Amino acid sequence: MTTLLIAEHDHETLKDSTNKALTAASQLGGDVHVLVAGGGQGTKAAAEAAAKLAGVSKVLVAEGPAYEHDLAEPLAALIVALAPGYDAFVAPATSRFKNVMPRVAALLDVMQVSEIIKVVAPDTYERPIYAGNAIQTVKSKDAKKVITVRTSTFAAAGEGGSAAIENAASAADPGLSTFVGEEVAKSDRPELTSAKIIVSGGRAMQSRENFAKYIEPLADKLGAGVGASRAAVDAGYAPNDWQVGQTGKVVAPELYVAVGISGAIQHLAGMKDSKVIVAINKDEDAPIFQVADYGLVADLYQAVPELTEALVR
Amino acid sequence: MKVLVPVKRVVDYNVKVRVKSDGTGVELANVKMSMNPFDEIAVEEALRLKEAGKATEVVVVSIGPAQASETIRTALAMGADRGILVKAEGNVEPLAVAKILKAVVEAEQPGLVILGKQAIDDDSNQTGQMLAALLGWSQATFASKLEVEGSDFKVTREVDGGLQTIKLKGPAIVTTDLRLNEPRYASLPNIMKAKKKPIDDKSVADYGVDVTPRLEVLKTAEPAGRKAGVKVKDVAELVNKLKTEAGVL
Ligand SMILES: Cc1cc2nc3c(=O)[nH]c(=O)nc-3n(C[C@H](O)[C@H](O)[C@H](O)COP(=O)(O)OP(=O)(O)OC[C@H]3O[C@@H](n4cnc5c(N)ncnc54)[C@H](O)[C@@H]3O)c2cc1C
Ligand SMILES: Cc1cc2nc3c(=O)[nH]c(=O)nc-3n(C[C@H](O)[C@H](O)[C@H](O)COP(=O)(O)OP(=O)(O)OC[C@H]3O[C@@H](n4cnc5c(N)ncnc54)[C@H](O)[C@@H]3O)c2cc1C
């Protein structure tokens, strides 16, 4: 059995989600090849990083303008062109692969298994349903497997390999969509899906300014990533890529600090696997306290500055 | 341009589902069912296109048990023109749903299909992308903005790093994210009017699609529980606990 792992990268560096999905791919038991598809110079560097990962036996590189902007159609066409040589296709469940992999699966006439959290056997996996309120064990009867991996539940594979790097056979770009532009927040803070600590704010923040004044300084003091509830994002207090939850990002940091967040099931779905959860909320009956290891019933506008201050010393 | 909107009947998002004690699934008897919230957003977007003169007809389709007609009625009450119910019992996986939708698209010839990005029960996040693949159409998932440009579309998508805007050659598939719009409530007169709007009754057999599941569900279990911890009295105690007890600072 040979598995093709499709790498997540930003066209410069390989993303940590690739290392985590590699752990899942290795657990399927066969050889693991990694596909790095991207545009421009950085693709090579990402491929070289992939070749160093432990457990990778070959790296395929596809470089070209069609892969520069993560468009679904050309990347799906490429993976399908490579499909005859593989028994399983694995990718981290990032927005890029949530977009691409079902397209691959349908073209291969395979039912995808989304966001697995455990490999039970090469054809059997666990995945959460109903916002994580139930865990399903499913067995795939398809000849080829198409799998996305919830990276928060797999440890990152380390270095130690020295795989050969080859060019991937090219595939024609169907030319159905074109890139127009993007607004990507550049930030020095750690990314949510790999941050060790996350500080999240909810509707109680009341404004973008308060996020900057209360949440961000605390996050920066802790070297943390910044998250938000859907209510805070919908209200415009925080950008969409900060949303944690069933329909946002799923995170499992060492420490998750929920500030002014009530703890709706859709929010809990995105953070309840965090190692330690701290909740600051003025309502002592807020559901967030049912999952918090440490709860502080307090007005955030007092408690957060105090906490930020306490961390200086 | 005709717009097709697939809508799914799911457990209402306010319901906290329970796993059946024998591990065969989740308890669905007597729980409140509603339209998948992302599909309400899809219906709303289609209606706005019609109101702006960009769409001529909004057709909704649901695949599921007889009660899925209630979900179609909800969409008709919001303002959709007509519905199609494809009756199916039991487990219909996204791949099979996409195959049925492909047949519906071939019969209806819409210029645009708007789906939800994920159904909040199975959380698969697949159907739209699969439909696009089967039709050989362009796709834009997780849309937060949709503009019609002739027979093409410009779509802003919510992606991990922020926002991405792409142009799609029509006909196209778009899936909705939370911030595309805020769905309207159906007014009482519109609920009454919806009762007279036509719903076409179909069955899976009409489309000749094999819906045999490819995934076998071996068991459904409760997730590992998390116990409530302690309340701390102040910030000082919190910092102390995080340092000494939790060891995360
Ligand atoms: C289809 C669907 C998908 C969804 N997906 C997500 C998702 O991915 N992520 C997500 O987060 N939500 C999601 N939601 C929304 C979710 O249901 C909740 O509405 C949302 O999480 C609430 O956000 P909140 O906790 O910030 O706001 P609220 O529920 O309004 O809570 C605010 C909290 O702040 C506290 N508070 C107020 N003032 C102060 C103060 N001064 N000091 C301290 N505490 C204070 C209050 O006691 C309250 O507990 C989804 C909903 C639907 C229907
Ligand atoms: C009565 C019944 C019981 C079921 N029981 C189980 C079960 O116990 N376990 C299990 O794994 N699966 C079960 N299923 C199947 C499950 O509902 C399918 O996997 C589902 O139809 C597609 O998955 P999804 O909704 O997560 O897809 P997603 O890809 O997340 O859905 C995205 C979008 O596709 C559209 N869409 C999806 N499904 C439909 C539909 N049926 N009609 C119209 N539009 C649709 C909607 O616009 C939706 O927003 C059941 C289905 C039915 C009808």
GROMACS .gro file of C-alpha atoms and ligand atoms in nm, chain A residues 202-204 229-231 243-248 260-264 266-267 280-283 286 298-301, chain B residues 13 37-38 120 178, ligand 1:
model
   86
  202GLY     CA    1  -1.624   3.672   2.272
  203ARG     CA    2  -1.916   3.902   2.223
  204ALA     CA    3  -1.840   4.062   2.560
  229SER     CA    4  -1.615   3.332   1.907
  230ARG     CA    5  -1.844   3.349   1.608
  231ALA     CA    6  -2.044   3.624   1.777
  243GLN     CA    7  -1.300   3.209   1.460
  244VAL     CA    8  -1.272   2.899   1.674
  245GLY     CA    9  -1.548   2.639   1.665
  246GLN     CA   10  -1.750   2.384   1.471
  247THR     CA   11  -1.748   2.605   1.167
  248GLY     CA   12  -1.422   2.784   1.234
  260GLY     CA   13  -1.626   3.673   2.773
  261ILE     CA   14  -1.733   3.362   2.583
  262SER     CA   15  -2.047   3.182   2.700
  263GLY     CA   16  -1.948   2.835   2.580
  264ALA     CA   17  -2.206   2.743   2.313
  266GLN     CA   18  -2.049   2.522   1.846
  267HIS     CA   19  -1.767   2.706   2.020
  280ILE     CA   20  -1.313   3.439   3.253
  281ASN     CA   21  -1.681   3.528   3.258
  282LYS     CA   22  -1.896   3.745   3.481
  283ASP     CA   23  -2.184   3.497   3.474
  286ALA     CA   24  -2.202   3.032   3.192
  298ALA     CA   25  -1.516   3.835   3.713
  299ASP     CA   26  -1.562   4.136   3.491
  300LEU     CA   27  -1.313   4.088   3.212
  301TYR     CA   28  -1.241   4.459   3.191
  326TYR     CA   29  -2.849   2.349   1.608
  350PRO     CA   30  -2.831   2.683   0.897
  351PHE     CA   31  -2.588   2.713   0.606
  433ILE     CA   32  -2.414   2.055   1.099
  491LEU     CA   33  -2.167   3.208   0.794
  563LIG     C1   34  -2.447   2.694   1.217
  563LIG     C2   35  -2.381   2.759   1.332
  563LIG     C3   36  -2.243   2.753   1.341
  563LIG     C4   37  -2.175   2.815   1.445
  563LIG     N1   38  -2.041   2.805   1.451
  563LIG     C5   39  -1.974   2.864   1.554
  563LIG     C6   40  -1.832   2.856   1.565
  563LIG     O1   41  -1.764   2.796   1.480
  563LIG     N2   42  -1.772   2.918   1.669
  563LIG     C7   43  -1.842   2.988   1.765
  563LIG     O2   44  -1.780   3.043   1.856
  563LIG     N3   45  -1.975   2.996   1.756
  563LIG     C8   46  -2.043   2.936   1.653
  563LIG     N4   47  -2.177   2.950   1.646
  563LIG     C9   48  -2.244   3.046   1.737
  563LIG    C10   49  -2.273   2.994   1.877
  563LIG     O3   50  -2.397   2.927   1.876
  563LIG    C11   51  -2.281   3.113   1.976
  563LIG     O4   52  -2.382   3.201   1.931
  563LIG    C12   53  -2.152   3.191   1.993
  563LIG     O5   54  -2.045   3.103   2.016
  563LIG    C13   55  -2.166   3.288   2.107
  563LIG     O6   56  -2.050   3.369   2.118
  563LIG     P1   57  -2.009   3.435   2.258
  563LIG     O7   58  -1.988   3.329   2.358
  563LIG     O8   59  -1.897   3.528   2.228
  563LIG     O9   60  -2.134   3.526   2.290
  563LIG     P2   61  -2.245   3.515   2.403
  563LIG    O10   62  -2.310   3.382   2.399
  563LIG    O11   63  -2.328   3.635   2.390
  563LIG    O12   64  -2.162   3.519   2.536
  563LIG    C14   65  -2.100   3.633   2.587
  563LIG    C15   66  -2.052   3.597   2.727
  563LIG    O13   67  -1.977   3.705   2.778
  563LIG    C16   68  -2.006   3.721   2.916
  563LIG     N5   69  -1.978   3.860   2.951
  563LIG    C17   70  -2.044   3.971   2.912
  563LIG     N6   71  -1.984   4.081   2.961
  563LIG    C18   72  -1.878   4.040   3.033
  563LIG    C19   73  -1.777   4.106   3.108
  563LIG     N7   74  -1.773   4.239   3.116
  563LIG     N8   75  -1.685   4.033   3.171
  563LIG    C20   76  -1.687   3.897   3.162
  563LIG     N9   77  -1.779   3.828   3.091
  563LIG    C21   78  -1.873   3.899   3.027
  563LIG    C22   79  -2.150   3.682   2.930
  563LIG    O14   80  -2.176   3.637   3.063
  563LIG    C23   81  -2.163   3.570   2.826
  563LIG    O15   82  -2.141   3.444   2.885
  563LIG    C24   83  -2.247   2.887   1.544
  563LIG    C25   84  -2.387   2.891   1.536
  563LIG    C26   85  -2.452   2.828   1.432
  563LIG    C27   86  -2.600   2.834   1.428
   0.00000   0.00000   0.00000
